[in-house]
Amino acid sequence: MGKVALITGASSGIGRELARLHAEKGGDVILVARRGEVLRQLKDELETAWGVQAQVIEADLVDEKAPRMIFEAVEASGWEVEYLINNAGFGGRGKFHERDWQDERDMMQVNVVSLTALTHLFLPQMVARNSGRILNVSSTASLLPGPMKAVYYASKAFVTSFSNAIAEELHDTRVTVTALLPGATDTEFAARSGMDKTRLFDNAASARSVALDGYQAMMAGKLTVISGMSFGQRLALHLVPFTPKKVLLREVRKVQGG
Ligand SMILES: NC(=O)c1ccc[n+]([C@@H]2O[C@H](COP(=O)([O-])OP(=O)(O)OC[C@H]3O[C@@H](n4cnc5c(N)ncnc54)[C@H](OP(=O)(O)O)[C@@H]3O)[C@@H](O)[C@H]2O)c1
């Protein structure tokens, strides 16, 4: 049996490419998302193409019981998770006071609470084995506040901060935690987040290239990796600490179509 990667949000975009990358290397996969039919197609694809084993767990990470249900399903199968890839997430655009509360709450549940809960469930056995890697998919949005997507940006700030902090807590083990910070990436995310008509997605990176950067960084045990950004965007990011906050906020608002 190959080393097992559990990937949330494996039914599309970056998560699906991460699953493909791991299978290509001969690793087994546990595919998690809501769309079971899509996951079963991916399971067939990976098992046929690479001779690996795949499990499907249909779960809605909005449900607070989902992380434990996933953990117990994995335990019952007897598989040992060596790589935990917390990738599932979504965004939402609009002025905070005009946005639907349920949507904001669900976003925090998926992007923050479920990611943290899954980490809390799987990390102790990695530490006990002194072996394992976690990849948390954050965003370049985590590096600054995001007017028009306030909760999304804040949720990703949590993911980067949390990932970096526990990585340091594990300094005396062989367990690593990597935060992947993609820029605009060509997946279902933009349309689902009401972002597909903003100029941010004009030159979006491919899901494959972003997944590859994340996968390689996880394997190398890196703390953080930024991916899918043009030279100009990287330069702009480096200027963030030197830009007056009000100017920064106005620019982000405009980029987000506000
Ligand atoms: N695309 C970008 O520009 C971009 C930039 C920075 C960061 N990111 C981050 O990258 C990650 C992957 O997004 P993507 O771009 O690949 O978008 P995507 O194509 O929309 O994929 C999102 C994945 O998350 C899953 N998901 C969403 N809500 C879920 C829920 N309630 N329960 C279980 N699974 C759920 C979806 O599966 P189901 O619908 O089947 O449940 C899907 O597999 C996200 O965390 C996102 O915030 C994306």
Short mmCIF file of C-alpha atoms and ligand atoms in Angstrom, two decimals:
data_model
loop_
_atom_site.label_atom_id
_atom_site.label_comp_id
_atom_site.label_asym_id
_atom_site.label_seq_id
_atom_site.Cartn_x
_atom_site.Cartn_y
_atom_site.Cartn_z
CA MET A 1 0.00 0.00 0.00
CA GLY A 2 1.31 3.47 -0.91
CA LYS A 3 1.44 6.30 1.59
CA VAL A 4 -2.04 7.73 2.06
CA ALA A 5 -3.08 11.32 1.40
CA LEU A 6 -6.46 12.57 2.60
CA ILE A 7 -7.56 15.48 0.45
CA THR A 8 -10.61 17.63 1.19
CA GLY A 9 -12.21 19.40 -1.74
CA ALA A 10 -10.91 16.73 -4.14
CA SER A 11 -13.88 17.01 -6.51
CA SER A 12 -12.51 19.98 -8.48
CA GLY A 13 -9.78 22.55 -8.97
CA ILE A 14 -6.61 22.51 -6.89
CA GLY A 15 -7.76 19.57 -4.72
CA ARG A 16 -8.43 17.31 -7.70
CA GLU A 17 -4.97 18.11 -9.11
CA LEU A 18 -3.36 17.38 -5.73
CA ALA A 19 -5.09 13.99 -5.71
CA ARG A 20 -3.85 13.28 -9.24
CA LEU A 21 -0.29 14.31 -8.34
CA HIS A 22 -0.20 12.02 -5.31
CA ALA A 23 -1.65 9.09 -7.27
CA GLU A 24 0.87 9.64 -10.07
CA LYS A 25 3.61 9.15 -7.46
CA GLY A 26 2.02 5.82 -6.44
CA GLY A 27 0.28 7.12 -3.31
CA ASP A 28 -3.19 6.04 -2.18
CA VAL A 29 -5.83 8.70 -1.68
CA ILE A 30 -8.89 9.43 0.42
CA LEU A 31 -11.08 11.82 -1.53
CA VAL A 32 -13.43 14.07 0.45
CA ALA A 33 -16.10 16.50 -0.80
CA ARG A 34 -19.89 16.77 -1.12
CA ARG A 35 -20.19 15.60 -4.75
CA GLY A 36 -19.84 11.85 -4.30
CA GLU A 37 -20.48 11.00 -7.93
CA VAL A 38 -17.63 13.26 -9.09
CA LEU A 39 -15.32 11.73 -6.46
CA ARG A 40 -16.21 8.19 -7.57
CA GLN A 41 -15.29 9.12 -11.17
CA LEU A 42 -11.95 10.44 -9.92
CA LYS A 43 -11.41 7.27 -7.84
CA ASP A 44 -11.95 5.15 -10.99
CA GLU A 45 -9.64 7.39 -13.02
CA LEU A 46 -6.80 7.19 -10.47
CA GLU A 47 -7.12 3.48 -9.75
CA THR A 48 -7.13 2.66 -13.48
CA ALA A 49 -4.34 5.03 -14.50
CA TRP A 50 -1.93 4.51 -11.60
CA GLY A 51 -2.88 1.22 -9.92
CA VAL A 52 -3.36 2.94 -6.56
CA GLN A 53 -6.22 2.55 -4.09
CA ALA A 54 -8.73 5.33 -3.51
CA GLN A 55 -11.48 5.80 -0.94
CA VAL A 56 -14.36 8.24 -1.27
CA ILE A 57 -15.87 9.98 1.74
CA GLU A 58 -18.87 12.13 0.96
CA ALA A 59 -19.01 14.91 3.53
CA ASP A 60 -20.33 18.43 3.89
CA LEU A 61 -17.74 20.36 5.89
CA VAL A 62 -20.38 22.90 6.87
CA ASP A 63 -21.68 20.19 9.20
CA GLU A 64 -19.80 20.47 12.48
CA LYS A 65 -19.94 16.68 12.90
CA ALA A 66 -18.21 16.10 9.53
CA PRO A 67 -14.54 16.13 10.67
CA ARG A 68 -15.16 13.43 13.31
CA MET A 69 -17.24 11.40 10.86
CA ILE A 70 -14.35 11.55 8.36
CA PHE A 71 -11.79 10.59 11.03
CA GLU A 72 -13.90 7.64 12.21
CA ALA A 73 -14.47 6.44 8.63
CA VAL A 74 -10.70 6.46 8.05
CA GLU A 75 -10.05 4.65 11.35
CA ALA A 76 -12.66 2.01 10.47
CA SER A 77 -10.95 1.41 7.11
CA GLY A 78 -7.61 0.74 8.82
CA TRP A 79 -5.82 3.26 6.60
CA GLU A 80 -3.14 5.51 8.11
CA VAL A 81 -3.08 9.10 6.89
CA GLU A 82 0.48 10.24 6.18
CA TYR A 83 -0.50 13.42 4.31
CA LEU A 84 -3.45 15.55 5.40
CA ILE A 85 -4.36 18.10 2.74
CA ASN A 86 -6.96 20.59 3.97
CA ASN A 87 -7.93 22.16 0.67
CA ALA A 88 -11.73 22.56 0.69
CA GLY A 89 -12.84 26.15 0.89
CA PHE A 90 -14.94 28.81 -0.73
CA GLY A 91 -15.34 32.58 -0.86
CA GLY A 92 -18.11 35.10 -1.16
CA ARG A 93 -18.17 38.67 -2.39
CA GLY A 94 -20.10 41.75 -1.27
CA LYS A 95 -20.27 44.29 1.53
CA PHE A 96 -20.23 42.41 4.82
CA HIS A 97 -23.41 44.08 6.15
CA GLU A 98 -25.29 43.15 2.98
CA ARG A 99 -24.13 39.54 2.77
CA ASP A 100 -26.16 36.57 3.90
CA TRP A 101 -25.13 35.60 7.43
CA GLN A 102 -25.60 31.88 6.85
CA ASP A 103 -23.19 32.04 3.91
CA GLU A 104 -20.56 33.87 6.00
CA ARG A 105 -21.02 31.42 8.88
CA ASP A 106 -20.73 28.41 6.56
CA MET A 107 -17.55 29.89 5.05
CA MET A 108 -15.95 30.19 8.48
CA GLN A 109 -17.05 26.64 9.30
CA VAL A 110 -15.48 25.15 6.15
CA ASN A 111 -12.42 27.38 5.76
CA VAL A 112 -11.52 27.65 9.45
CA VAL A 113 -13.34 25.33 11.88
CA SER A 114 -13.37 22.10 9.83
CA LEU A 115 -9.75 22.61 8.74
CA THR A 116 -8.69 23.12 12.35
CA ALA A 117 -10.79 20.19 13.58
CA LEU A 118 -9.34 17.78 10.99
CA THR A 119 -5.85 18.92 11.91
CA HIS A 120 -6.65 18.34 15.59
CA LEU A 121 -7.97 14.85 14.85
CA PHE A 122 -5.15 13.60 12.61
CA LEU A 123 -2.10 15.39 14.04
CA PRO A 124 -1.74 13.40 17.32
CA GLN A 125 -1.16 10.12 15.47
CA MET A 126 1.39 11.79 13.18
CA VAL A 127 3.27 13.07 16.22
CA ALA A 128 3.06 9.63 17.87
CA ARG A 129 4.54 8.04 14.71
CA ASN A 130 6.94 10.97 14.31
CA SER A 131 5.99 11.03 10.65
CA GLY A 132 3.48 12.94 8.55
CA ARG A 133 2.85 16.13 6.62
CA ILE A 134 0.00 18.61 6.55
CA LEU A 135 -0.75 20.97 3.67
CA ASN A 136 -3.29 23.69 4.44
CA VAL A 137 -4.55 25.59 1.40
CA SER A 138 -4.71 29.24 2.39
CA SER A 139 -4.50 32.16 -0.05
CA THR A 140 -2.48 35.26 -0.84
CA ALA A 141 -5.66 36.87 0.54
CA SER A 142 -4.31 35.87 3.96
CA LEU A 143 -1.62 38.55 3.70
CA LEU A 144 -3.91 41.58 3.82
CA PRO A 145 -7.46 42.66 4.74
CA GLY A 146 -10.02 42.22 1.94
CA PRO A 147 -12.79 44.79 1.60
CA MET A 148 -15.71 43.20 -0.35
CA LYS A 149 -14.53 39.75 0.78
CA ALA A 150 -13.88 40.57 4.40
CA VAL A 151 -14.73 37.20 5.94
CA TYR A 152 -12.96 35.20 3.23
CA TYR A 153 -9.69 37.15 3.62
CA ALA A 154 -9.93 36.93 7.41
CA SER A 155 -10.60 33.18 7.23
CA LYS A 156 -7.44 32.70 5.17
CA ALA A 157 -5.42 34.93 7.54
CA PHE A 158 -6.40 32.41 10.21
CA VAL A 159 -5.25 29.48 8.04
CA THR A 160 -1.78 30.92 7.38
CA SER A 161 -1.26 32.06 10.96
CA PHE A 162 -2.50 28.78 12.45
CA SER A 163 -0.41 26.65 10.03
CA ASN A 164 2.80 28.59 10.67
CA ALA A 165 2.27 28.51 14.44
CA ILE A 166 1.73 24.77 14.76
CA ALA A 167 4.60 24.12 12.34
CA GLU A 168 6.87 25.74 14.92
CA GLU A 169 5.28 23.78 17.78
CA LEU A 170 6.38 20.65 15.89
CA HIS A 171 10.00 21.83 15.44
CA ASP A 172 11.39 18.85 17.37
CA THR A 173 9.43 16.25 15.37
CA ARG A 174 9.52 15.02 11.77
CA VAL A 175 5.95 16.26 11.21
CA THR A 176 5.64 19.35 9.03
CA VAL A 177 2.88 21.85 8.29
CA THR A 178 2.89 23.85 5.06
CA ALA A 179 0.62 26.73 4.07
CA LEU A 180 -0.08 27.07 0.32
CA LEU A 181 -0.97 30.62 -0.70
CA PRO A 182 -2.37 30.63 -4.24
CA GLY A 183 -3.09 33.78 -6.17
CA ALA A 184 -5.97 33.80 -8.67
CA THR A 185 -6.30 30.25 -10.01
CA ASP A 186 -8.48 28.91 -12.80
CA THR A 187 -10.95 26.62 -10.96
CA GLU A 188 -14.66 26.65 -10.08
CA PHE A 189 -13.79 29.01 -7.19
CA ALA A 190 -14.14 32.32 -9.08
CA ALA A 191 -17.62 31.60 -10.39
CA ARG A 192 -18.74 30.17 -7.04
CA SER A 193 -17.43 33.23 -5.20
CA GLY A 194 -18.96 35.79 -7.58
CA MET A 195 -15.45 36.77 -8.72
CA ASP A 196 -15.34 35.56 -12.32
CA LYS A 197 -15.97 39.03 -13.75
CA THR A 198 -13.32 40.85 -11.70
CA ARG A 199 -9.97 41.68 -13.34
CA LEU A 200 -8.16 39.63 -10.71
CA PHE A 201 -8.94 36.47 -12.69
CA ASP A 202 -7.87 37.79 -16.11
CA ASN A 203 -4.56 35.87 -16.00
CA ALA A 204 -5.37 33.12 -13.54
CA ALA A 205 -2.83 30.32 -13.00
CA SER A 206 -3.70 26.70 -13.80
CA ALA A 207 -4.89 24.45 -10.97
CA ARG A 208 -2.20 21.94 -11.94
CA SER A 209 0.70 24.41 -11.53
CA VAL A 210 -0.59 25.64 -8.16
CA ALA A 211 -1.17 22.09 -6.93
CA LEU A 212 2.36 21.13 -8.00
CA ASP A 213 3.90 24.06 -6.09
CA GLY A 214 1.89 23.08 -3.01
CA TYR A 215 2.69 19.37 -3.28
CA GLN A 216 6.43 19.96 -3.70
CA ALA A 217 6.51 22.45 -0.82
CA MET A 218 4.65 19.97 1.42
CA MET A 219 7.10 17.20 0.52
CA ALA A 220 10.03 19.53 1.25
CA GLY A 221 8.45 20.47 4.61
CA LYS A 222 8.38 24.17 3.77
CA LEU A 223 6.51 26.62 5.98
CA THR A 224 4.80 28.67 3.29
CA VAL A 225 4.62 28.72 -0.48
CA ILE A 226 3.12 31.43 -2.67
CA SER A 227 1.96 30.23 -6.07
CA GLY A 228 0.29 31.40 -9.25
CA MET A 229 1.32 35.05 -9.12
CA SER A 230 2.77 37.16 -11.91
CA PHE A 231 6.01 39.07 -11.34
CA GLY A 232 4.02 42.30 -10.96
CA GLN A 233 1.70 40.76 -8.39
CA ARG A 234 4.65 39.41 -6.37
CA LEU A 235 6.26 42.84 -6.44
CA ALA A 236 3.00 44.42 -5.24
CA LEU A 237 2.83 41.89 -2.39
CA HIS A 238 6.34 42.85 -1.26
CA LEU A 239 5.23 46.49 -1.12
CA VAL A 240 2.29 45.70 1.19
CA PRO A 241 4.18 46.40 4.46
CA PHE A 242 5.34 49.78 3.13
CA THR A 243 1.96 50.92 1.76
CA PRO A 244 -0.28 53.12 3.96
CA LYS A 245 -3.20 50.97 5.19
CA LYS A 246 -5.87 53.26 3.74
CA VAL A 247 -4.29 53.17 0.27
CA LEU A 248 -3.98 49.40 0.48
CA LEU A 249 -7.61 48.93 1.52
CA ARG A 250 -8.84 51.16 -1.31
CA GLU A 251 -6.78 49.25 -3.88
CA VAL A 252 -8.03 45.87 -2.68
CA ARG A 253 -11.63 47.14 -2.71
CA LYS A 254 -11.21 48.24 -6.34
CA VAL A 255 -9.59 44.95 -7.36
CA GLN A 256 -12.51 43.13 -5.74
CA GLY A 257 -14.91 45.19 -7.82
CA GLY A 258 -16.22 47.37 -4.97
N1 LIG B 1 -9.08 29.53 -7.19
C1 LIG B 1 -8.48 30.54 -6.61
O1 LIG B 1 -8.29 31.62 -7.21
C2 LIG B 1 -7.94 30.41 -5.19
C3 LIG B 1 -7.04 31.37 -4.73
C4 LIG B 1 -6.56 31.26 -3.44
C5 LIG B 1 -6.96 30.22 -2.63
N2 LIG B 1 -7.85 29.29 -3.10
C6 LIG B 1 -8.26 28.22 -2.20
O2 LIG B 1 -8.01 26.98 -2.82
C7 LIG B 1 -8.85 25.98 -2.25
C8 LIG B 1 -9.43 25.13 -3.37
O3 LIG B 1 -10.27 25.92 -4.15
P1 LIG B 1 -10.36 25.82 -5.74
O4 LIG B 1 -9.83 27.09 -6.29
O5 LIG B 1 -9.80 24.55 -6.21
O6 LIG B 1 -11.95 25.90 -5.91
P2 LIG B 1 -13.05 24.85 -6.40
O7 LIG B 1 -12.75 24.36 -7.78
O8 LIG B 1 -14.35 25.56 -6.17
O9 LIG B 1 -12.90 23.65 -5.37
C9 LIG B 1 -13.34 23.75 -4.04
C10 LIG B 1 -13.42 22.36 -3.45
O10 LIG B 1 -13.88 22.48 -2.10
C11 LIG B 1 -14.98 21.61 -1.91
N3 LIG B 1 -15.94 22.17 -0.96
C12 LIG B 1 -16.51 23.39 -0.96
N4 LIG B 1 -17.41 23.49 0.02
C13 LIG B 1 -17.41 22.30 0.67
C14 LIG B 1 -18.14 21.76 1.75
N5 LIG B 1 -19.10 22.47 2.37
N6 LIG B 1 -17.90 20.50 2.16
C15 LIG B 1 -16.96 19.75 1.52
N7 LIG B 1 -16.25 20.19 0.47
C16 LIG B 1 -16.46 21.45 0.05
C17 LIG B 1 -15.63 21.46 -3.29
O11 LIG B 1 -16.29 20.22 -3.40
P3 LIG B 1 -17.89 19.96 -3.44
O12 LIG B 1 -18.54 21.15 -4.05
O13 LIG B 1 -18.03 18.71 -4.23
O14 LIG B 1 -18.26 19.77 -2.00
C18 LIG B 1 -14.41 21.48 -4.19
O15 LIG B 1 -13.88 20.18 -4.31
C19 LIG B 1 -9.89 26.73 -1.41
O16 LIG B 1 -9.56 26.63 -0.04
C20 LIG B 1 -9.75 28.17 -1.88
O17 LIG B 1 -10.11 29.10 -0.88
C21 LIG B 1 -8.34 29.36 -4.37
#
